GROMACS .gro file of C-alpha atoms in nm:
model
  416
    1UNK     CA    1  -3.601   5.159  -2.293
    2UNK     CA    2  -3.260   4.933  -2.209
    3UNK     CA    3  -3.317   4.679  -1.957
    4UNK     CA    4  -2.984   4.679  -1.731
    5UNK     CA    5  -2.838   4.494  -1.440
    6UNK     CA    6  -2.857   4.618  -1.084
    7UNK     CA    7  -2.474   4.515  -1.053
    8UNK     CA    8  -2.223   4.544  -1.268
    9UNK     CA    9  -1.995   4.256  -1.279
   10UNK     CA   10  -1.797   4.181  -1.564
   11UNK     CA   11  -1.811   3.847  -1.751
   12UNK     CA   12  -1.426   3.893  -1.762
   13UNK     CA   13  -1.461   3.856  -1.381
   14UNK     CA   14  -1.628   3.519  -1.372
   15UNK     CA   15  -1.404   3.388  -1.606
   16UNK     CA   16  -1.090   3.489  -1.401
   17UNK     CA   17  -1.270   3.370  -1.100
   18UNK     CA   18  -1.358   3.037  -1.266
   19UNK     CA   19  -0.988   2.959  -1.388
   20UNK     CA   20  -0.897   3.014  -0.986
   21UNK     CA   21  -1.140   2.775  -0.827
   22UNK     CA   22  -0.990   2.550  -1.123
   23UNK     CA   23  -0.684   2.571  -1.018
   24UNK     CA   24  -0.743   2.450  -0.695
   25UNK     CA   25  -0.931   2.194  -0.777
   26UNK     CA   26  -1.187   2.088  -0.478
   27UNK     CA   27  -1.410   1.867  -0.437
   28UNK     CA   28  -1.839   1.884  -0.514
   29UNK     CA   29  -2.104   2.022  -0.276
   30UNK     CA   30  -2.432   1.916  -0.204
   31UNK     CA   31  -2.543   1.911  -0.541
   32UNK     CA   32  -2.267   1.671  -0.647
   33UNK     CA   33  -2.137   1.809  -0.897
   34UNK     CA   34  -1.767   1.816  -0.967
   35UNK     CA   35  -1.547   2.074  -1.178
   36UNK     CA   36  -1.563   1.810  -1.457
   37UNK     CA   37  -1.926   1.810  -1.474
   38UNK     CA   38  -1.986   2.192  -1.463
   39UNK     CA   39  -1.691   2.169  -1.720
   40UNK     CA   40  -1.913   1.990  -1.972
   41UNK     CA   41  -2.143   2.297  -1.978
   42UNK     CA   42  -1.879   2.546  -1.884
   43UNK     CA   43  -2.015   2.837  -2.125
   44UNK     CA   44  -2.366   2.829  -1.985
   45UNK     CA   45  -2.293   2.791  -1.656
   46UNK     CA   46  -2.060   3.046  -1.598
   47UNK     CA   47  -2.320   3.278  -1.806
   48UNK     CA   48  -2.617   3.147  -1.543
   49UNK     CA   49  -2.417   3.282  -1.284
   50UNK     CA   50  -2.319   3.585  -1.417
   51UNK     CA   51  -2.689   3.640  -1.457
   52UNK     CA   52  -2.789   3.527  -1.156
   53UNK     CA   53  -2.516   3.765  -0.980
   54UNK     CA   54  -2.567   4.080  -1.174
   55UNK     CA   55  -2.941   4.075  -1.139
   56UNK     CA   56  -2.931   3.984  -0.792
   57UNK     CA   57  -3.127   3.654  -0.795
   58UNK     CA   58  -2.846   3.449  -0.700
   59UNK     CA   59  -2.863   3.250  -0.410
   60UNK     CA   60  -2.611   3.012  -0.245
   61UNK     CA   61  -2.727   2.613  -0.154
   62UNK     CA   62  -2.683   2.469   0.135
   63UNK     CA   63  -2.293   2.436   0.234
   64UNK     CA   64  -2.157   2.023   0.267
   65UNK     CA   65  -2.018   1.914   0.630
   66UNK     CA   66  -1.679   1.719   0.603
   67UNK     CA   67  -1.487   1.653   0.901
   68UNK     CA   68  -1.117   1.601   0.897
   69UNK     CA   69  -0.926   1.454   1.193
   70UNK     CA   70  -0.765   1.733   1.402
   71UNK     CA   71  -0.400   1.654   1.555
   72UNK     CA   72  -0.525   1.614   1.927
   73UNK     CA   73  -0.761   1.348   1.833
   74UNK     CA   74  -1.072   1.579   1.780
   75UNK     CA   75  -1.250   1.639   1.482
   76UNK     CA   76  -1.257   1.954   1.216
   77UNK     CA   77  -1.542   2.071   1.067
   78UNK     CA   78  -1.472   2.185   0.697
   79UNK     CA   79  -1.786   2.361   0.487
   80UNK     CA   80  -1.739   2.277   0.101
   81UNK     CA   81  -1.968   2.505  -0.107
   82UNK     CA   82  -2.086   2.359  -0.462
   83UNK     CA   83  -1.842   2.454  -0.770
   84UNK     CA   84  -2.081   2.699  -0.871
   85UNK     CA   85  -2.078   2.882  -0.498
   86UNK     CA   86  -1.731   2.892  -0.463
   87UNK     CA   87  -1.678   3.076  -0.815
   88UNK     CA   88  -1.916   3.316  -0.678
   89UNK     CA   89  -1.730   3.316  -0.353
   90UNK     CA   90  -1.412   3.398  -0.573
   91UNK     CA   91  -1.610   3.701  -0.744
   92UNK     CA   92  -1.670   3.885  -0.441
   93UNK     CA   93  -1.330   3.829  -0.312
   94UNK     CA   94  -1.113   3.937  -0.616
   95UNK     CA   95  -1.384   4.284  -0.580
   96UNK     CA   96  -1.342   4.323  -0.213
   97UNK     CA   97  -0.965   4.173  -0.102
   98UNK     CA   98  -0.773   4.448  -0.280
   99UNK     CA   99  -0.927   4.738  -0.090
  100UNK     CA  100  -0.852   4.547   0.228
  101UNK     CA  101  -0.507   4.415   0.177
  102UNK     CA  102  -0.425   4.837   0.216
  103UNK     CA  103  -0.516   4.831   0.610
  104UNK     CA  104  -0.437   4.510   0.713
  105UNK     CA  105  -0.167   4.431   0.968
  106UNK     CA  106   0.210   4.362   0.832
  107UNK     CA  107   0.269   4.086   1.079
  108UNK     CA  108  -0.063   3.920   1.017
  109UNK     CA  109   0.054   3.671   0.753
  110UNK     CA  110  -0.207   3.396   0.673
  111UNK     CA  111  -0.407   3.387   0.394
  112UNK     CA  112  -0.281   3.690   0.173
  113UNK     CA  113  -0.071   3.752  -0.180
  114UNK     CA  114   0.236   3.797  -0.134
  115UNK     CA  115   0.271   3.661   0.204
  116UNK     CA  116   0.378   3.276   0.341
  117UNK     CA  117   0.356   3.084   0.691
  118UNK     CA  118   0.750   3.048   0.645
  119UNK     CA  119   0.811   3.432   0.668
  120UNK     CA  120   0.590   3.405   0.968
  121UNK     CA  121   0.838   3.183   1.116
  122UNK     CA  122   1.137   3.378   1.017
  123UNK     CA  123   0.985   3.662   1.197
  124UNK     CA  124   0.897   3.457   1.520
  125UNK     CA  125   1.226   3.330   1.505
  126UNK     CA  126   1.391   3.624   1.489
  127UNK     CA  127   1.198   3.825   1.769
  128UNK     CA  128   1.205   3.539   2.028
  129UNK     CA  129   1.600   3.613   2.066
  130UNK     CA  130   1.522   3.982   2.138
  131UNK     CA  131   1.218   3.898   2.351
  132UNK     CA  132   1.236   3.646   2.637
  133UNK     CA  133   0.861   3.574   2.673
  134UNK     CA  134   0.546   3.459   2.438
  135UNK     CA  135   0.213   3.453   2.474
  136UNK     CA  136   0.112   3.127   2.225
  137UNK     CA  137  -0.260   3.210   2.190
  138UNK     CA  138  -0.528   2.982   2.020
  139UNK     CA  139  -0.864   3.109   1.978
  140UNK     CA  140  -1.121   2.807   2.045
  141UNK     CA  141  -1.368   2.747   1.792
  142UNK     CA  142  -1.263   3.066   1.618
  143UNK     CA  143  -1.430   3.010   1.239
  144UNK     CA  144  -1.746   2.830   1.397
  145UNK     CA  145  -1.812   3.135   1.662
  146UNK     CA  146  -1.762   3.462   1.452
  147UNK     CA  147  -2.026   3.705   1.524
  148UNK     CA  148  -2.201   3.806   1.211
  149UNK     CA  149  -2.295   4.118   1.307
  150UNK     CA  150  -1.941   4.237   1.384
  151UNK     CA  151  -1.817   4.138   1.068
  152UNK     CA  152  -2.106   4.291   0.858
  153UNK     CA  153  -2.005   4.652   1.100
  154UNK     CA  154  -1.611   4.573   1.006
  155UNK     CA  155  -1.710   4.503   0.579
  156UNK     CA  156  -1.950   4.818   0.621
  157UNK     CA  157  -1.671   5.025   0.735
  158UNK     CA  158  -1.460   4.959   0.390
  159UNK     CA  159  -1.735   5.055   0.178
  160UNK     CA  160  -1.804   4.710  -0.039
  161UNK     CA  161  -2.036   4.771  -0.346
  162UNK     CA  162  -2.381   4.670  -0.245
  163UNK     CA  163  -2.370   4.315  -0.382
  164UNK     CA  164  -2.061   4.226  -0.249
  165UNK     CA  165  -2.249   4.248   0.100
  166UNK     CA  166  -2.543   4.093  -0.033
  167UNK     CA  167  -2.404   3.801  -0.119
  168UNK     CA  168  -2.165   3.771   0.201
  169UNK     CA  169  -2.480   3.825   0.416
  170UNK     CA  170  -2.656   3.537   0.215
  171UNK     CA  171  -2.313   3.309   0.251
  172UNK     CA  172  -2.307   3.356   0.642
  173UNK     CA  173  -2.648   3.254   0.653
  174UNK     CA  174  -2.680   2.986   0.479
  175UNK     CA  175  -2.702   2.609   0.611
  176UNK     CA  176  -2.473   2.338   0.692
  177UNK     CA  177  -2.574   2.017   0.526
  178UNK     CA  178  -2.486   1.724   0.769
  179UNK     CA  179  -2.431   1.377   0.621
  180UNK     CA  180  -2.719   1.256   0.706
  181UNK     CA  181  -2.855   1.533   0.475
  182UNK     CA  182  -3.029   1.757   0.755
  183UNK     CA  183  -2.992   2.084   0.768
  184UNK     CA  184  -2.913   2.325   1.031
  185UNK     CA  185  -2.921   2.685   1.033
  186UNK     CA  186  -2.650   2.943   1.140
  187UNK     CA  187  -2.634   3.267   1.282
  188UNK     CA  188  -2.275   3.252   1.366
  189UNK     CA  189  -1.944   3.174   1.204
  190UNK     CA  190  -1.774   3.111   0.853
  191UNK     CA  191  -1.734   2.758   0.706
  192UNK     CA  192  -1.376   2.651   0.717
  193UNK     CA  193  -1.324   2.516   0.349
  194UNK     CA  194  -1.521   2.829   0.174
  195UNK     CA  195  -1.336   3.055  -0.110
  196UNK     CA  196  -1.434   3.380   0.125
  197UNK     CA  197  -1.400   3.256   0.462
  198UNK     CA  198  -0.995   3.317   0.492
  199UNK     CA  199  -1.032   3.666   0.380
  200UNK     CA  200  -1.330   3.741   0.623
  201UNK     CA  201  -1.125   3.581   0.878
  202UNK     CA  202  -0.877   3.822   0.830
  203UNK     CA  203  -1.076   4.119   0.851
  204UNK     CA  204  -1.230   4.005   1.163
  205UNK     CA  205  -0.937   3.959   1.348
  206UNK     CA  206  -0.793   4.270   1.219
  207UNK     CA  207  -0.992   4.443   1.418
  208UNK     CA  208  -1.073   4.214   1.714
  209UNK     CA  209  -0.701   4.180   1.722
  210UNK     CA  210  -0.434   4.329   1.531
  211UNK     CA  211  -0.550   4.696   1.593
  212UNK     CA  212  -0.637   4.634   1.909
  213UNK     CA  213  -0.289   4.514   2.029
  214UNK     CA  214  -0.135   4.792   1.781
  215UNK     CA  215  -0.343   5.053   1.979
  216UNK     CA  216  -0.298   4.939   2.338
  217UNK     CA  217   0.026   4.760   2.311
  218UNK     CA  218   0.260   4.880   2.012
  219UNK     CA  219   0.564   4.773   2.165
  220UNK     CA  220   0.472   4.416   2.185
  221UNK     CA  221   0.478   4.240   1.827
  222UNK     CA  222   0.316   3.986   1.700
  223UNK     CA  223   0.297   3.699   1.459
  224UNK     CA  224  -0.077   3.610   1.261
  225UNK     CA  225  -0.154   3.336   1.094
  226UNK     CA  226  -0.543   3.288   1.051
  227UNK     CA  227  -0.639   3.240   1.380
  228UNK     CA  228  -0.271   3.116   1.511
  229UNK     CA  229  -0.119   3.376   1.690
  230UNK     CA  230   0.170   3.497   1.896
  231UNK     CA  231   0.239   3.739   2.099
  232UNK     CA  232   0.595   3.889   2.237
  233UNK     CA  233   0.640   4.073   2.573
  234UNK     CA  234   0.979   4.132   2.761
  235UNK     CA  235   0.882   4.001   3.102
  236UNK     CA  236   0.642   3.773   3.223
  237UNK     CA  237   0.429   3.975   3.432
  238UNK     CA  238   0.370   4.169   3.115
  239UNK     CA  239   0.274   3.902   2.960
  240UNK     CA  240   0.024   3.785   3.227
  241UNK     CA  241  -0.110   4.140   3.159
  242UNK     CA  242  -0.192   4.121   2.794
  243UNK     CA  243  -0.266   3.752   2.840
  244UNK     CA  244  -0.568   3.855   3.081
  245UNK     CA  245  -0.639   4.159   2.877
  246UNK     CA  246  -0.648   3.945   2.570
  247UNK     CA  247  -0.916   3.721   2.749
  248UNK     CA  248  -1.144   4.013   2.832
  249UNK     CA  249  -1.071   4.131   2.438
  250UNK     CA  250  -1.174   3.805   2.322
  251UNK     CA  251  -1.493   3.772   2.535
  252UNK     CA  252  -1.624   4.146   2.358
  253UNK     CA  253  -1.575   3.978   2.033
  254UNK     CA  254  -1.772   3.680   2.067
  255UNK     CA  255  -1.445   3.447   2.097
  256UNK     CA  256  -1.286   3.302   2.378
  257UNK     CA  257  -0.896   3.192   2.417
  258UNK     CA  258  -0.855   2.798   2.495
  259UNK     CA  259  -0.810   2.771   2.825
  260UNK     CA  260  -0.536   2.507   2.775
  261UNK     CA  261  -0.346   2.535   2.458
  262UNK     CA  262  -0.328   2.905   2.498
  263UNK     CA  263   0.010   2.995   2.732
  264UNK     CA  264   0.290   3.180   2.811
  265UNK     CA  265   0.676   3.061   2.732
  266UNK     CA  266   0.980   3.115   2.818
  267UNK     CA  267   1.251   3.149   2.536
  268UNK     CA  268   1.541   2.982   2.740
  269UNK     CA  269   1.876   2.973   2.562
  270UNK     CA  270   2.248   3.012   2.698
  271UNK     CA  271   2.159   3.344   2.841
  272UNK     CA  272   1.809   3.301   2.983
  273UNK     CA  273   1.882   3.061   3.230
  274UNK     CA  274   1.578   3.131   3.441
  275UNK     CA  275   1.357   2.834   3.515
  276UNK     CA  276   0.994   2.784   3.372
  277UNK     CA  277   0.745   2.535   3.370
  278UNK     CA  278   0.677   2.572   2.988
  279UNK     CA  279   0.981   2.663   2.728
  280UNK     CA  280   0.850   2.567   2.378
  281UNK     CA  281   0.575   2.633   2.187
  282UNK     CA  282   0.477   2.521   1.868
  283UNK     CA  283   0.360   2.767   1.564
  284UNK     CA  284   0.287   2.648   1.197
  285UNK     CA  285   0.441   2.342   1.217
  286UNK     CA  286   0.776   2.406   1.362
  287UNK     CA  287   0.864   2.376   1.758
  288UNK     CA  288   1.052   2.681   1.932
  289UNK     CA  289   1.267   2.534   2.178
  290UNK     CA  290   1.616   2.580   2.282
  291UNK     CA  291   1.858   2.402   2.099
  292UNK     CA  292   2.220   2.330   2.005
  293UNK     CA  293   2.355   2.550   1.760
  294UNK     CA  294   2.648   2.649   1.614
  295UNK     CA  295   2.787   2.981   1.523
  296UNK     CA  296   2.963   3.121   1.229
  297UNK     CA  297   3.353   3.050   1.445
  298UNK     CA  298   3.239   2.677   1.459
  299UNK     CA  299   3.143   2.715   1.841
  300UNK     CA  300   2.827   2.555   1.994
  301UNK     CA  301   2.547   2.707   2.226
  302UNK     CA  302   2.238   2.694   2.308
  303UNK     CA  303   2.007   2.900   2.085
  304UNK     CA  304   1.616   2.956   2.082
  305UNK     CA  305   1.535   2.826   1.748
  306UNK     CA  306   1.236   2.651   1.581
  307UNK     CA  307   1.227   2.335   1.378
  308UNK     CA  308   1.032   2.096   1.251
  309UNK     CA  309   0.754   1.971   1.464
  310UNK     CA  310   0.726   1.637   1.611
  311UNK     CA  311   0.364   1.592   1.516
  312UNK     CA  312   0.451   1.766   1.144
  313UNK     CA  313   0.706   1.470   1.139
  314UNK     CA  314   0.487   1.215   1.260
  315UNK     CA  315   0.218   1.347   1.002
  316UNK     CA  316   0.469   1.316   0.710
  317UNK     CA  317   0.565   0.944   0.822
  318UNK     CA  318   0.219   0.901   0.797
  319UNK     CA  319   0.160   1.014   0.450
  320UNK     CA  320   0.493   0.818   0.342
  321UNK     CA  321   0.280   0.483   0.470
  322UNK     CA  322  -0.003   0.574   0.280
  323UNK     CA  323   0.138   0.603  -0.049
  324UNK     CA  324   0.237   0.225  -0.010
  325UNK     CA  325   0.536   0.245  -0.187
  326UNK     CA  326   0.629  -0.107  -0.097
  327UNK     CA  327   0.361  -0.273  -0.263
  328UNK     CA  328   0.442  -0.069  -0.588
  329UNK     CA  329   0.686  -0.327  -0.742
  330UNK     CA  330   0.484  -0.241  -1.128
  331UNK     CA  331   0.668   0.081  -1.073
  332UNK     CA  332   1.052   0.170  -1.165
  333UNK     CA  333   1.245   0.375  -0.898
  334UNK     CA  334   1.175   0.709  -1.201
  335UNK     CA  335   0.812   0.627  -1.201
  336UNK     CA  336   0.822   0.652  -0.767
  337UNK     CA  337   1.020   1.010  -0.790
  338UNK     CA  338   0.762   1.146  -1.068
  339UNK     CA  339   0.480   1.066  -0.816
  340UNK     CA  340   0.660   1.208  -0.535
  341UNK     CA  341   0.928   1.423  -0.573
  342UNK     CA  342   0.674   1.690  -0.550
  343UNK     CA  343   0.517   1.637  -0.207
  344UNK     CA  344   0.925   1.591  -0.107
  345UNK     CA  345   1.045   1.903  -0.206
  346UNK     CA  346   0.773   2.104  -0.085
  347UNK     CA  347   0.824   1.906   0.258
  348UNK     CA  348   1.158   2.012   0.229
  349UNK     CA  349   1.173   2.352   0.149
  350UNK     CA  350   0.899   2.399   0.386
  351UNK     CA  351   1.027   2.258   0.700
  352UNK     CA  352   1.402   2.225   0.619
  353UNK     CA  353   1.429   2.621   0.606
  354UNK     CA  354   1.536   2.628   0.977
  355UNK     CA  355   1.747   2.377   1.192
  356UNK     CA  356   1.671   2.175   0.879
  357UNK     CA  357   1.924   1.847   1.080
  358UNK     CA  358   1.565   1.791   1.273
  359UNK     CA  359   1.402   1.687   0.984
  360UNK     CA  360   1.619   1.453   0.834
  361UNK     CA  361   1.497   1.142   1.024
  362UNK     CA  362   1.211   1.166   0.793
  363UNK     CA  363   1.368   1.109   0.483
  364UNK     CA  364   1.572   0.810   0.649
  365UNK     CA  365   1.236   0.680   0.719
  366UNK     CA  366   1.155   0.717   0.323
  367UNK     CA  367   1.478   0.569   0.191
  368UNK     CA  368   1.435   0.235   0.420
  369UNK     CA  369   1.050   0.252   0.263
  370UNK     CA  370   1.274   0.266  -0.103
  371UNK     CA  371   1.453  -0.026   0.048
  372UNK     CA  372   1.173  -0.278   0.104
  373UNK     CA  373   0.979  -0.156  -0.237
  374UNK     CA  374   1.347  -0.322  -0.360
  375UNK     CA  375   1.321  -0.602  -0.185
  376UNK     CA  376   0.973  -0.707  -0.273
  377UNK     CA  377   1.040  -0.645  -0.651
  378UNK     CA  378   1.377  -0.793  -0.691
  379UNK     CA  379   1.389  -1.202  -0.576
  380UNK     CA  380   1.737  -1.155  -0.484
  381UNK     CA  381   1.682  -0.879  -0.258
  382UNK     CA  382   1.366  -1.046  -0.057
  383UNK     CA  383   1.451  -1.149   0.310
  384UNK     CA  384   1.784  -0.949   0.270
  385UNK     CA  385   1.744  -0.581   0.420
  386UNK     CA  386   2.091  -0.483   0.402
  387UNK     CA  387   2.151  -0.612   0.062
  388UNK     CA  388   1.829  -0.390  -0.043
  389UNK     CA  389   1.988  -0.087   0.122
  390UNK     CA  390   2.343  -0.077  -0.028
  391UNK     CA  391   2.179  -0.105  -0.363
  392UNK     CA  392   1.971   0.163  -0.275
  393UNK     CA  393   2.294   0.357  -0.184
  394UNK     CA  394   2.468   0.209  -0.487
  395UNK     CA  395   2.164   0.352  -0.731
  396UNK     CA  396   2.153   0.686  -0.506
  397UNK     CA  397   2.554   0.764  -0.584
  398UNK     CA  398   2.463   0.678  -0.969
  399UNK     CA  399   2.156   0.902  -1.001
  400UNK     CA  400   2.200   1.163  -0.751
  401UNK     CA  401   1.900   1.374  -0.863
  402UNK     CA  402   1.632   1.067  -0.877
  403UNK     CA  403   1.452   1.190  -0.554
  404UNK     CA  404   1.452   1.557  -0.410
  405UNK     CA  405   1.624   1.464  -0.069
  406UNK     CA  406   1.926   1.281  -0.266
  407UNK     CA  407   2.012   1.574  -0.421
  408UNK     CA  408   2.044   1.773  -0.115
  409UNK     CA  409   2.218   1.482   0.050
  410UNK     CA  410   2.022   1.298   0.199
  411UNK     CA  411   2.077   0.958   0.032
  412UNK     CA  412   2.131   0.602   0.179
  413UNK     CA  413   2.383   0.557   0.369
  414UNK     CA  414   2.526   0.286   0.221
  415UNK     CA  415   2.561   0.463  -0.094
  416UNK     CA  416   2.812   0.792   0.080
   0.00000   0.00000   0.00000
């Protein structure tokens, strides 16, 4: 007689889900181990965990506490799973995401092929000048507070093969790891920093959410990304209305709404001149504000608009002083755009896409960094700022395509 599996999961699979998890890179769990080091074995471990997975004896260590510093001075807590448990992770999600991508929410954007936080912004954007009001809604504690017992009655209602629930159940339970090396146990919430955790955030807000408003309030639409949401109404005792029926919502699903970052604004422009207490908001890294705008006849007004944040600026100024540029004087100026052009352009195509004049004081900021690297590696340029910045502007109107932002304009201003 043939000894099988209970699952079947192809080898073909694990590979794919290995050359994912590779791709972006991560650092080690509690074990310590890195992707070079399960790299050194890669056949046999990617054939113990195929074993391990089809047979059903796979279980998932403890997951590694890491906090990150949050923007209002608080701290993040990030779950990193060993290399081993997030290809795993990566397994059950390439099995179960396709057969819920089908009945999830257009307008819920984070997290999913195909979809981006920019065209979440383009959306916003667009329906704040045909709505006047917006309920900005942040969910407090969201990934640390998820009810496991909802989610397992959402996954149930899609069907999943039997060890695509096994192995989610044994994920949700399994323990933090603080530094100290303790361990504590959960029976609630999804580790920000696991391969599965976006996806199962999605389904659980899909229905403690997105269906919900789509059921009881189809004429006001809404923006999703993850757990940052907003909502648009047409007046603002509507708004008050979903706002406090939103509460209530939240409460049934084991959630609760931040009782002071979540609030309602007022999109005031040239014609909503009504007076508010609160008329911006911020959502994935842009500010919606009114602002001064100019149409296609070359007249101004005041439009409703988003644009770079002044916390996504300060956060990019902050990188810029990191990188130390001015103590790189081993490097030539080609050497400092290979190393980060890359990070540039992405800042730039991210939040230059709309009002992109906001965000230009940040690449000012980088080309005075470009002038004091000059100065400290060229003698004749130390103690003489200006001197550094026309040649900066003098080597920016040679090589216009050195860094990203020079090539869209952006150079010295000497060198225009």
């Amino acid at each position: 007689m043939i000894k099988t599996k209970s699952y079947v999961i192809s080898k073909f699979v694990v590979w794919e889900a290995y050359k994912r998890v590779r791709s972006n890179k991560g650092s080690s769990g509690v074990d310590g181990e890195s992707l070079d080091d399960f790299e050194s074995d890669l056949k046999s471990n990617l054939y113990k965990l195929w074993n391990r997975m089809s047979s059903g004896s796979y279980f998932p260590h403890p997951v590694k506490l890491v906090e990150i510093d949050k923007k209002d001075g608080g701290k993040r807590p990030l779950g990193i799973p060993t290399v081993t448990d997030r290809i795993a992770q990566m397994v059950v999600k390439m099995a179960l995401e396709p057969k819920l991508e089908s009945v999830f929410h257009s307008d819920s954007y984070g997290y999913r092929p195909g979809k981006s936080a920019l065209e979440a912004v383009g959306k916003a954007r667009e329906r704040c000048w045909r709505y006047n009001w917006v309920i900005d809604l942040d969910i407090k504690g969201f990934f640390d507070n998820l009810n496991h017992d909802l989610l397992k009655l959402a996954l149930q209602k899609h069907q999943p093969e039997t060890w695509v629930m096994l192995y989610i159940e044994r994920w949700l339970k399994a323990p933090v790891q603080h530094p100290d090396g303790s361990l504590v146990e959960r029976d609630k919430g999804t580790p920000q920093g696991g391969v599965i955790s976006p996806l199962l955030a999605n389904l659980y807000l899909h229905y403690a959410m997105d269906e919900w408003l789509r059921i009881n309030y189809p004429y006001n639409p809404f923006e999703r990304y993850a757990d940052d949401s907003i909502v648009h109404c047409r007046s603002e005792q509507e708004a008050n209305s979903i706002l406090e029926s939103l509460r209530e919502r939240m409460q049934q699903c084991g959630l609760e709404l931040h009782p002071v970052k979540t609030k309602i604004v007022y999109c005031k422009d040239d014609d909503r001149r009504s007076n508010y207490h609160t008329t911006k908001f911020d959502f994935l890294g842009y500010t919606f504000c009114r602002r001064r705008s100019k149409n296609r006849y070359g007249k101004y007004f005041i439009n409703f608009t988003p644009a770079v944040s002044n916390s996504a600026k300060k956060a990019m100024r902050q990188e810029m002083r990191s990188w130390k540029v001015h103590l790189r004087s081993d490097k030539s100026l080609k050497d400092l755009s290979c190393m980060f052009n890359p990070t540039l352009r992405g800042w730039f195509n991210y939040y230059g896409k709309y009002y992109k004049s906001e965000l230009y004081s940040v690449f000012r900021h980088f080309n005075r960094t470009l002038s004091r690297w000059a100065m400290r590696k060229y003698k004749k340029l130390r103690k003489h700022n200006r001197r550094a910045e026309y040649m900066m502007g003098k080597v920016a109107k040679d090589y216009p395509h050195l860094f990203y932002h020079w090539q869209v304009g952006l150079k010295p201003a000497t060198g225009q």
